[in-house]
mmCIF file of C-alpha atoms and ligand atoms in Angstrom:
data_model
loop_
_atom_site.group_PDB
_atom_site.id
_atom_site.type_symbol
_atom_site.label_atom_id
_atom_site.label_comp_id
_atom_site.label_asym_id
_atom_site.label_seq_id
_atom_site.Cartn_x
_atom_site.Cartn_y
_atom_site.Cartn_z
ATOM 1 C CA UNK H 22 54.626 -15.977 63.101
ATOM 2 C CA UNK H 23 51.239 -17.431 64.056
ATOM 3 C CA UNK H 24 49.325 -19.920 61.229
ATOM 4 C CA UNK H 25 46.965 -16.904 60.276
ATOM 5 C CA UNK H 26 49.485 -14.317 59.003
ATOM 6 C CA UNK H 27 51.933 -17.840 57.534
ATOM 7 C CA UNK H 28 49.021 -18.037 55.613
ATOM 8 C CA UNK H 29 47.825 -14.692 54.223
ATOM 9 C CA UNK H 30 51.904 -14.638 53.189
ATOM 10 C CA UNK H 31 50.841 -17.570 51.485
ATOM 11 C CA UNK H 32 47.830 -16.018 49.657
ATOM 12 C CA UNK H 33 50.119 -12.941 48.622
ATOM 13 C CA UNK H 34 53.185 -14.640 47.183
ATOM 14 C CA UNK H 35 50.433 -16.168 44.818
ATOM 15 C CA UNK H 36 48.470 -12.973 44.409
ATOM 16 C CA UNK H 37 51.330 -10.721 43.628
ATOM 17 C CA UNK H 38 52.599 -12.806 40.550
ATOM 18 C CA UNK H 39 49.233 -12.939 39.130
ATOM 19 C CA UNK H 40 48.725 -8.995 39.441
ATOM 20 C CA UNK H 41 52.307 -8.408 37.942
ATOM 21 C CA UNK H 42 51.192 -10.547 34.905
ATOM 22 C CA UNK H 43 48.417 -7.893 34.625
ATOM 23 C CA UNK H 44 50.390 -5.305 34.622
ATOM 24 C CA UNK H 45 53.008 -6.328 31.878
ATOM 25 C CA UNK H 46 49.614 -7.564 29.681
ATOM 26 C CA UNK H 47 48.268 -4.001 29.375
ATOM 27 C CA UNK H 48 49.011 -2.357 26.094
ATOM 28 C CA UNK H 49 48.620 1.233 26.296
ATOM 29 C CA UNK H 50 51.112 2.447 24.341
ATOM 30 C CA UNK H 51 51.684 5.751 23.966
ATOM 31 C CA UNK H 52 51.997 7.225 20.350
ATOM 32 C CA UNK H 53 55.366 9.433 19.903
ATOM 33 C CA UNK H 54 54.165 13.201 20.596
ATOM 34 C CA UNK H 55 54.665 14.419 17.301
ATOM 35 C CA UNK H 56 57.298 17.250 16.586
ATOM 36 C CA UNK H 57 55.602 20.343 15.724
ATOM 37 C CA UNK H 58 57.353 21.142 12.936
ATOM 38 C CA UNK H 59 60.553 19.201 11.563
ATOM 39 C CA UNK H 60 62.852 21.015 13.591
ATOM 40 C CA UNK H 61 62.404 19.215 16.855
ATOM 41 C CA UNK H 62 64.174 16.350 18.069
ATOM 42 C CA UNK H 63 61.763 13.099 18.464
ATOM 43 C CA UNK H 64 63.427 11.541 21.648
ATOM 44 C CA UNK H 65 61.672 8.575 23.864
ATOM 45 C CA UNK H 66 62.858 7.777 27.342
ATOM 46 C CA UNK H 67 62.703 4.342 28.590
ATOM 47 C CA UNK H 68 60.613 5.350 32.029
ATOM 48 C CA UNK H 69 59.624 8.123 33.968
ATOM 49 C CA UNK H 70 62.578 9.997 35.558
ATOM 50 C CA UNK H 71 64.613 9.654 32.226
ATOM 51 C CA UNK H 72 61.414 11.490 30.818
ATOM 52 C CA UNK H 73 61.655 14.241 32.843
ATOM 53 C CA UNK H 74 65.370 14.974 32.796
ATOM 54 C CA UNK H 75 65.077 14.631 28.997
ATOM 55 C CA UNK H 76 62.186 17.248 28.980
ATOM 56 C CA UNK H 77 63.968 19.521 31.301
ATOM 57 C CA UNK H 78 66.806 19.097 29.063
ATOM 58 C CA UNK H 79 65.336 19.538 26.053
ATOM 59 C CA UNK H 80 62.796 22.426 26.669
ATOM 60 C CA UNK H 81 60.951 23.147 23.343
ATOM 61 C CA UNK H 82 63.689 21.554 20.757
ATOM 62 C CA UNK H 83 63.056 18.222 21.615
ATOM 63 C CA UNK H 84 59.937 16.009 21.535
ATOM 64 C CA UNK H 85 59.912 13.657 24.254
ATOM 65 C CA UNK H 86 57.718 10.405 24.785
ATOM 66 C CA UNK H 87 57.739 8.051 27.208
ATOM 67 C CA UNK H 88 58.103 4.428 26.337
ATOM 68 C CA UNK H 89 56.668 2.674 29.486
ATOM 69 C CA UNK H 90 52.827 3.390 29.504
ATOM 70 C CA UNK H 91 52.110 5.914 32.405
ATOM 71 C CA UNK H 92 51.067 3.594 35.663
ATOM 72 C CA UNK H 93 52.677 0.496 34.638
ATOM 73 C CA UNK H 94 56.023 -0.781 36.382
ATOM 74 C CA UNK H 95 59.122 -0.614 33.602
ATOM 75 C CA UNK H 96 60.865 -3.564 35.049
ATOM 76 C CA UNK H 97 60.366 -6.623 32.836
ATOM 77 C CA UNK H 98 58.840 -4.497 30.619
ATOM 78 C CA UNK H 99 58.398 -5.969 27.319
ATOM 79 C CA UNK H 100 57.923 -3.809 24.141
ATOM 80 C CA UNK H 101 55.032 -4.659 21.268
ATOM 81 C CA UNK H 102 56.412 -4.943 17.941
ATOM 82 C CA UNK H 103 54.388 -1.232 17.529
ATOM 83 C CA UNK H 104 56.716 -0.116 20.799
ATOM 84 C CA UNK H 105 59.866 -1.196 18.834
ATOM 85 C CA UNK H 106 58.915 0.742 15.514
ATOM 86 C CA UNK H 107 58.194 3.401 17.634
ATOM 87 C CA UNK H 108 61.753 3.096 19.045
ATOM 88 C CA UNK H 109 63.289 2.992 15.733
ATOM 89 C CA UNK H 110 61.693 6.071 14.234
ATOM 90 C CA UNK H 111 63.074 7.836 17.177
ATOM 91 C CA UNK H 112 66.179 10.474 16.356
ATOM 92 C CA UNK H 113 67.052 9.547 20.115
ATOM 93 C CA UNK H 114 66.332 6.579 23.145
ATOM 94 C CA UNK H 115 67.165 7.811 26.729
ATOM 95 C CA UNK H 116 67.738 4.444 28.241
ATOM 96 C CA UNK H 117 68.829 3.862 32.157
ATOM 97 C CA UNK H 118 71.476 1.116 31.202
ATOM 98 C CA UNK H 119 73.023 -1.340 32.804
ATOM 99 C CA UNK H 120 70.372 -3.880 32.465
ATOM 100 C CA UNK H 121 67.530 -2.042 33.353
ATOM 101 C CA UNK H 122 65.543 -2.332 30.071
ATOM 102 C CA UNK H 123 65.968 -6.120 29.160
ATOM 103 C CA UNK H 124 64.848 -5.418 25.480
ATOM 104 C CA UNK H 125 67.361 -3.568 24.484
ATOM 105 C CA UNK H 126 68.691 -6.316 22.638
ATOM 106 C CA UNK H 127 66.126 -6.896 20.566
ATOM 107 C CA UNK H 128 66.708 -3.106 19.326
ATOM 108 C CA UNK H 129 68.453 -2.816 15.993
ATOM 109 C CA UNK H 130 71.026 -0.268 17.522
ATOM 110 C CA UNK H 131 72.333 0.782 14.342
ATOM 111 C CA UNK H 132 69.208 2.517 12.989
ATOM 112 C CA UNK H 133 68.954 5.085 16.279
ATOM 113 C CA UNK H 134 71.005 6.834 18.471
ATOM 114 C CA UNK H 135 70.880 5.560 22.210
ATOM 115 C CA UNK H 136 72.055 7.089 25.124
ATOM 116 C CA UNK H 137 73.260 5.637 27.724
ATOM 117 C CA UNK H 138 72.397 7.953 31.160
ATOM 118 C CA UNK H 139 74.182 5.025 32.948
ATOM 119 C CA UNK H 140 76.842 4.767 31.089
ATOM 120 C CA UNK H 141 78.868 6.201 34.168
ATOM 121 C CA UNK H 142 78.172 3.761 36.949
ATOM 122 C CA UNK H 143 78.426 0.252 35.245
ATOM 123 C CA UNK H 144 77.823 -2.240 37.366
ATOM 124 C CA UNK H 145 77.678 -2.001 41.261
ATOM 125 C CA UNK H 146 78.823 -5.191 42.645
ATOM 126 C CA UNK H 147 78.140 -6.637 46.403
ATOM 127 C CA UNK H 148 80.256 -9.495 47.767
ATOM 128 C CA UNK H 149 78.966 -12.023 45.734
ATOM 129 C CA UNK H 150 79.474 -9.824 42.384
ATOM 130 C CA UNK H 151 76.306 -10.018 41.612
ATOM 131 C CA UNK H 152 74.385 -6.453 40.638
ATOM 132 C CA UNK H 153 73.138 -4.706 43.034
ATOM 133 C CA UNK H 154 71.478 -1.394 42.045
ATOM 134 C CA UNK H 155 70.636 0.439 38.790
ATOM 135 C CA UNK H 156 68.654 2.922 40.560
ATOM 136 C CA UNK H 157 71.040 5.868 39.815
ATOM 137 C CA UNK H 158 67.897 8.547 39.856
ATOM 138 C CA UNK H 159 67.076 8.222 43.180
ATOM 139 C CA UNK H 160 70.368 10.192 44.654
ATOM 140 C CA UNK H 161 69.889 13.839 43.208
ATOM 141 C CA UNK H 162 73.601 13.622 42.823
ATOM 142 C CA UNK H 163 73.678 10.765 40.484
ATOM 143 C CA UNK H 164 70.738 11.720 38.771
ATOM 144 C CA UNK H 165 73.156 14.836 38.169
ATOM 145 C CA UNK H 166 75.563 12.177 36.447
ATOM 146 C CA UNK H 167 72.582 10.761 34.157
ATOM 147 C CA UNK H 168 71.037 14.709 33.222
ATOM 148 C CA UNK H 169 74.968 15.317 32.081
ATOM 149 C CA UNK H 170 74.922 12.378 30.026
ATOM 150 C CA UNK H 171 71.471 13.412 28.259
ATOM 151 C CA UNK H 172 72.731 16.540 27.651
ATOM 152 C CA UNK H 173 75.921 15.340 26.264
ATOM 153 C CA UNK H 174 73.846 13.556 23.953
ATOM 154 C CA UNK H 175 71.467 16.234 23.259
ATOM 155 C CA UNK H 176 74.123 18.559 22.162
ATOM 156 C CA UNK H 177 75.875 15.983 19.853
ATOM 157 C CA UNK H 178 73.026 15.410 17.965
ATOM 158 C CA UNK H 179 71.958 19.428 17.977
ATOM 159 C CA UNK H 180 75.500 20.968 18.145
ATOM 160 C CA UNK H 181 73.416 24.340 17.088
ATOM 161 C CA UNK H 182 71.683 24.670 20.257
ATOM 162 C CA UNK H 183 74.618 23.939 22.264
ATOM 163 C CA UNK H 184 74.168 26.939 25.022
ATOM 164 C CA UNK H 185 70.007 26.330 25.194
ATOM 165 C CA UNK H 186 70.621 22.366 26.681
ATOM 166 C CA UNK H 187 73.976 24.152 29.210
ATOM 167 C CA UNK H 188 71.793 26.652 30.390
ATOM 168 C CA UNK H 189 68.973 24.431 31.148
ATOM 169 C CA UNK H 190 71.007 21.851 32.327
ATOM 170 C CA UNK H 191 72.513 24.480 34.898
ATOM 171 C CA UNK H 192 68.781 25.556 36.007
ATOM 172 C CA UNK H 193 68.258 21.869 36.563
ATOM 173 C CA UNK H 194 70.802 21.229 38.197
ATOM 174 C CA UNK H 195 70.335 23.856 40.328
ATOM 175 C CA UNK H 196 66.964 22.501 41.797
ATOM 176 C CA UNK H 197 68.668 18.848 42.200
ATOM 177 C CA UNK H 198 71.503 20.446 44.463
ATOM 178 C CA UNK H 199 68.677 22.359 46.623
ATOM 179 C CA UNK H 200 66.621 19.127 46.768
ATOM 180 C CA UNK H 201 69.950 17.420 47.906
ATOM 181 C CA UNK H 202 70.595 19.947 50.638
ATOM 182 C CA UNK H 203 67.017 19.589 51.901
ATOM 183 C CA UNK H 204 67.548 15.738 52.592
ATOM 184 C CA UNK H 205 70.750 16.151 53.904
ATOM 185 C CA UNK H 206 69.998 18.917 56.705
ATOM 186 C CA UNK H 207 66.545 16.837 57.576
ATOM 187 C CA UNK H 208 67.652 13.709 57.908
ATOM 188 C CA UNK H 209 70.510 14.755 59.862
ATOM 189 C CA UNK H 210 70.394 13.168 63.292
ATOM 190 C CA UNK H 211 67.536 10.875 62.440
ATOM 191 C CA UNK H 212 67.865 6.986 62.891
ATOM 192 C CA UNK H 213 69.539 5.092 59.855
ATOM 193 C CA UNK H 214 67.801 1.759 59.261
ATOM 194 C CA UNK H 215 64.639 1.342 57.220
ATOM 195 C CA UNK H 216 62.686 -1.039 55.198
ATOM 196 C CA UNK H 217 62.085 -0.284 51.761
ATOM 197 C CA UNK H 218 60.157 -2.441 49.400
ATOM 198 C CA UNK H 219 62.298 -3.916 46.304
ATOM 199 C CA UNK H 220 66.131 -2.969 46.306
ATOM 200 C CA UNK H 221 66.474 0.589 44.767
ATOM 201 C CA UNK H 222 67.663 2.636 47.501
ATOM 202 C CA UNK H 223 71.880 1.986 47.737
ATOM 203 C CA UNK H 224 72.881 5.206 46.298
ATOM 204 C CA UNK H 225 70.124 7.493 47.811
ATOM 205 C CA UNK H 226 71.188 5.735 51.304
ATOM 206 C CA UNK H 227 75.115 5.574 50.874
ATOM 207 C CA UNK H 228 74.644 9.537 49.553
ATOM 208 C CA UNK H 229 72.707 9.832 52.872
ATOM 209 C CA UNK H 230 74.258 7.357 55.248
ATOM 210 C CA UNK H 231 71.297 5.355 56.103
ATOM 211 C CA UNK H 232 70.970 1.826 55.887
ATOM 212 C CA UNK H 233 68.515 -0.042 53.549
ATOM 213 C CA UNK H 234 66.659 -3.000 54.628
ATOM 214 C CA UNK H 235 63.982 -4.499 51.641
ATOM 215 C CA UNK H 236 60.698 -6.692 52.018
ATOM 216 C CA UNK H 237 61.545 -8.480 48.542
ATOM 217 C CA UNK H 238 65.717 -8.621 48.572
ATOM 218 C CA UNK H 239 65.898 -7.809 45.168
ATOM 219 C CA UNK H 240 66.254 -5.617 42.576
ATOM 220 C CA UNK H 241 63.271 -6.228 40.935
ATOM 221 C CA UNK H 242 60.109 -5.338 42.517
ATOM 222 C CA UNK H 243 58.419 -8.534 40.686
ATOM 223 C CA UNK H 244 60.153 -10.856 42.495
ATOM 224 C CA UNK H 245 58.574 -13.297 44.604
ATOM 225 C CA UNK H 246 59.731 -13.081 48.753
ATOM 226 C CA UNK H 247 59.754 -16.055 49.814
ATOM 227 C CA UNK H 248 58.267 -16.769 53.322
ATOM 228 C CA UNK H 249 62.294 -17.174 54.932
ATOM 229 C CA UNK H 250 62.984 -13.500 53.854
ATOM 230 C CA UNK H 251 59.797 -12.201 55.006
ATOM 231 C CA UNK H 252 60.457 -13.764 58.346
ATOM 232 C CA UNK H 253 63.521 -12.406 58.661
ATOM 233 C CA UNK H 254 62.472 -9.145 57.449
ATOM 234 C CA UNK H 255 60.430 -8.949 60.509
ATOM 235 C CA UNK H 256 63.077 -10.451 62.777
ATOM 236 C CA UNK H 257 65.182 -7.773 61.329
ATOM 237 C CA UNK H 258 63.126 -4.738 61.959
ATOM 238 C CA UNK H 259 61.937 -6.295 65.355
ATOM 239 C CA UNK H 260 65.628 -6.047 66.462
ATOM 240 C CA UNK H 261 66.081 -2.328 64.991
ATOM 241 C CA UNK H 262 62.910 -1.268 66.429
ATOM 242 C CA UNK H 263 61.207 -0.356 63.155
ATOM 243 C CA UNK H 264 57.593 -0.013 62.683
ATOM 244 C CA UNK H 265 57.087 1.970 59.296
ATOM 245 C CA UNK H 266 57.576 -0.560 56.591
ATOM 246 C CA UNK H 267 57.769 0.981 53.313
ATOM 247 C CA UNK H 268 55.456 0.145 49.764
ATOM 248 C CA UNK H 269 55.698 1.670 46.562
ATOM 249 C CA UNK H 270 53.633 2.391 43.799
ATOM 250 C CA UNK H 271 52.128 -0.142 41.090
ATOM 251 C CA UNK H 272 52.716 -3.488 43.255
ATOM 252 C CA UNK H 273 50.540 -5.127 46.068
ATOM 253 C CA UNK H 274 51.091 -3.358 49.306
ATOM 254 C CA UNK H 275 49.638 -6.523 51.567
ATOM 255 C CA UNK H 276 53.259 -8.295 52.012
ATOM 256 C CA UNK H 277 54.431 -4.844 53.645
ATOM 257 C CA UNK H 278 51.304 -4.415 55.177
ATOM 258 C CA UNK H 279 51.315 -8.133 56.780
ATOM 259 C CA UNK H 280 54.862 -7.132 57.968
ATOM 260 C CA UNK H 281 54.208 -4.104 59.598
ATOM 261 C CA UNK H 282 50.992 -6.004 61.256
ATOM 262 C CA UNK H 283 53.605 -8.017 63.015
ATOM 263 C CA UNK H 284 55.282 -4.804 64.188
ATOM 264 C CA UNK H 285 51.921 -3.055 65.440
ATOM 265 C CA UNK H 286 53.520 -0.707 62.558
ATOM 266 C CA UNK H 287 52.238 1.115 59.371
ATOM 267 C CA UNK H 288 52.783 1.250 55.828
ATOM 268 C CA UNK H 289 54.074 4.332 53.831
ATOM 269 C CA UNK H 290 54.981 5.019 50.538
ATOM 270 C CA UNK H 291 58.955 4.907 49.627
ATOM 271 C CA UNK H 292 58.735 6.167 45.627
ATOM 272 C CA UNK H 293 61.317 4.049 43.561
ATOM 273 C CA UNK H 294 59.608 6.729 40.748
ATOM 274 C CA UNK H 295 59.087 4.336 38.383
ATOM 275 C CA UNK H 296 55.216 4.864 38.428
ATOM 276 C CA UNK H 297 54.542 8.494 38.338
ATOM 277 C CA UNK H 298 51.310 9.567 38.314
ATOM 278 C CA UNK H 299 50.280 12.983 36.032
ATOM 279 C CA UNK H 300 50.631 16.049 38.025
ATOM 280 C CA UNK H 301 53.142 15.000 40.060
ATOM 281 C CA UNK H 302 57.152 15.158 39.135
ATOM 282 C CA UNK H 303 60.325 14.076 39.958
ATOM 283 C CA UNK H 304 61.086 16.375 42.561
ATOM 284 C CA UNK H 305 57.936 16.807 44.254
ATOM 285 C CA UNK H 306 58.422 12.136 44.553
ATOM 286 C CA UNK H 307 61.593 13.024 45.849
ATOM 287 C CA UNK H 308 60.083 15.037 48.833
ATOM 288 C CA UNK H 309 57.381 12.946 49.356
ATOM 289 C CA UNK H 310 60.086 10.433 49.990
ATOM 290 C CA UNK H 311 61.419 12.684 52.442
ATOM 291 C CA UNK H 312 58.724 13.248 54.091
ATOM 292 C CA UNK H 313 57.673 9.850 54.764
ATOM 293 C CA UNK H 314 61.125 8.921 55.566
ATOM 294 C CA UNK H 315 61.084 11.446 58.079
ATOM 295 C CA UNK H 316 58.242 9.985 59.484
ATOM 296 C CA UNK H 317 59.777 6.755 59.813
ATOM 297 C CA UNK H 318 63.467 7.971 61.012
ATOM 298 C CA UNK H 319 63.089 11.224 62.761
ATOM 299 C CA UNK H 320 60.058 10.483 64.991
HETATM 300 ZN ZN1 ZN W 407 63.327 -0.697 40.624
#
């Protein structure tokens, strides 16, 4: 790498730390939509996706909220003493598991009911046994895993409405096997390797058969790369012939952009879905991710 880029590297791995303390400083909490009524179930996911399923889910007995302020990234996500009173008034906490929400510990447990939509997966282990991914959502099928588990937990908790969470489970369900058709007949054929940004992508590329390559090596997009990995990073993508490198939402896109510089490349956007902006959803991330995948491996 020539002195110029070494040193806009340099600039990054001290801007992106900075920004990330931004991020976690912002207290927007978001009060607990209030059940109209009594009769509804007050339930908070931990982040996005879990949101979604849980609304899906839930339909109009349940009164979701999301616990993660829209636009701000859930890992390392500390909760305000308001966030945790918020928790505990909660009939139910959707949590990912598996030590995606760090605070959960500092949750007294025995005055709510959590569930555990990764209570299925534990932990998945490399060589060095250290975790590797808690990114269940971002594989329709596993997602399937985590929606079963909320609705296990729905119905224990509302044994009445028993058939209303099946049946909307099944309609669910339903859209998460077409989405996982989709990816599966386009990617089909299309080169394997690509570079995401943090490490989220195992299960949606061992459900796919694609190999994922990272800017940061980690599973936590707050990490700092150091100026070794992003060297090899480029090395890497060099010798695969890559020149899409992939960002996500709520971080700095200039480390992937400064990579894909180095390739004559671009940058695209590779969702984790852990910043979802209103409007959008679940699925129509999921496609996006497709899309832009597409872009990078079937070109
Ligand atoms: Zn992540």
């Amino acid at each position: 790498m020539n002195r110029q880029v070494t040193a806009a590297i340099g600039a990054i791995l001290v801007i992106i730390p900075l920004l990330s303390i931004g991020l976690w400083n912002s207290d927007e909490s978001i009060l607990i939509e209030k059940a109209e009524g009594q009769s509804k179930i007050v339930a908070i996911a931990s982040f996005y996706p879990l949101y979604e399923f849980t609304k899906e889910l839930g339909g109009d007995k349940v009164a979701v909220s999301l616990l993660v302020p829209k636009g701000v990234e859930p890992h390392d996500w500390e909760p305000t003493i308001r966030d945790i009173q918020r928790i505990e008034q909660a009939d139910l906490v959707i949590i990912n598991g598996n030590g995606f929400e760090n605070w959960i510990d500092k949750i007294d447990s025995s005055k709510i009911t959590i569930i555990n939509s990764g209570k299925s997966f534990g932990w998945l282990t490399s060589e060095s046994k250290l975790p590797v991914d808690f990114h269940y959502w971002l594989n329709p099928l596993s997602a399937k895993l985590q929606i079963k588990t909320i609705a296990d937990g729905l119905i224990e908790k509302d044994p009445e409405n028993t058939d209303y969470y099946k049946n909307r489970k099944i309609a669910y369900d339903l859209k998460l096997d077409e989405l996982h058709s989709k990816i599966k007949t386009e990617l089909n054929g299309c080169k394997k390797d690509f570079v995401a940004f943090h490490d989220a992508f195992f299960y949606f590329a061992n459900e796919y058969n694609l190999n994922q390559h990272t800017v940061i090596q980690s599973n936590d997009p707050h990490s700092e790369p150091t100026l070794k990995k992003l060297e090899n990073i480029i090395q890497l993508a060099k010798s695969l012939d890559i020149n899409i490198i992939f960002t996500e939402e709520g971080i700095n896109s200039r480390t992937s952009q400064v990579i894909a510089d180095e390739l004559d490349g671009s940058v695209l956007v590779l969702s984790p879905i852990e910043v979802v902006e209103d409007g959008s959803s679940y699925i129509k991330k999921m496609e996006e991710n497709l899309s832009n995948l597409k872009e990078a491996l079937c070109n």
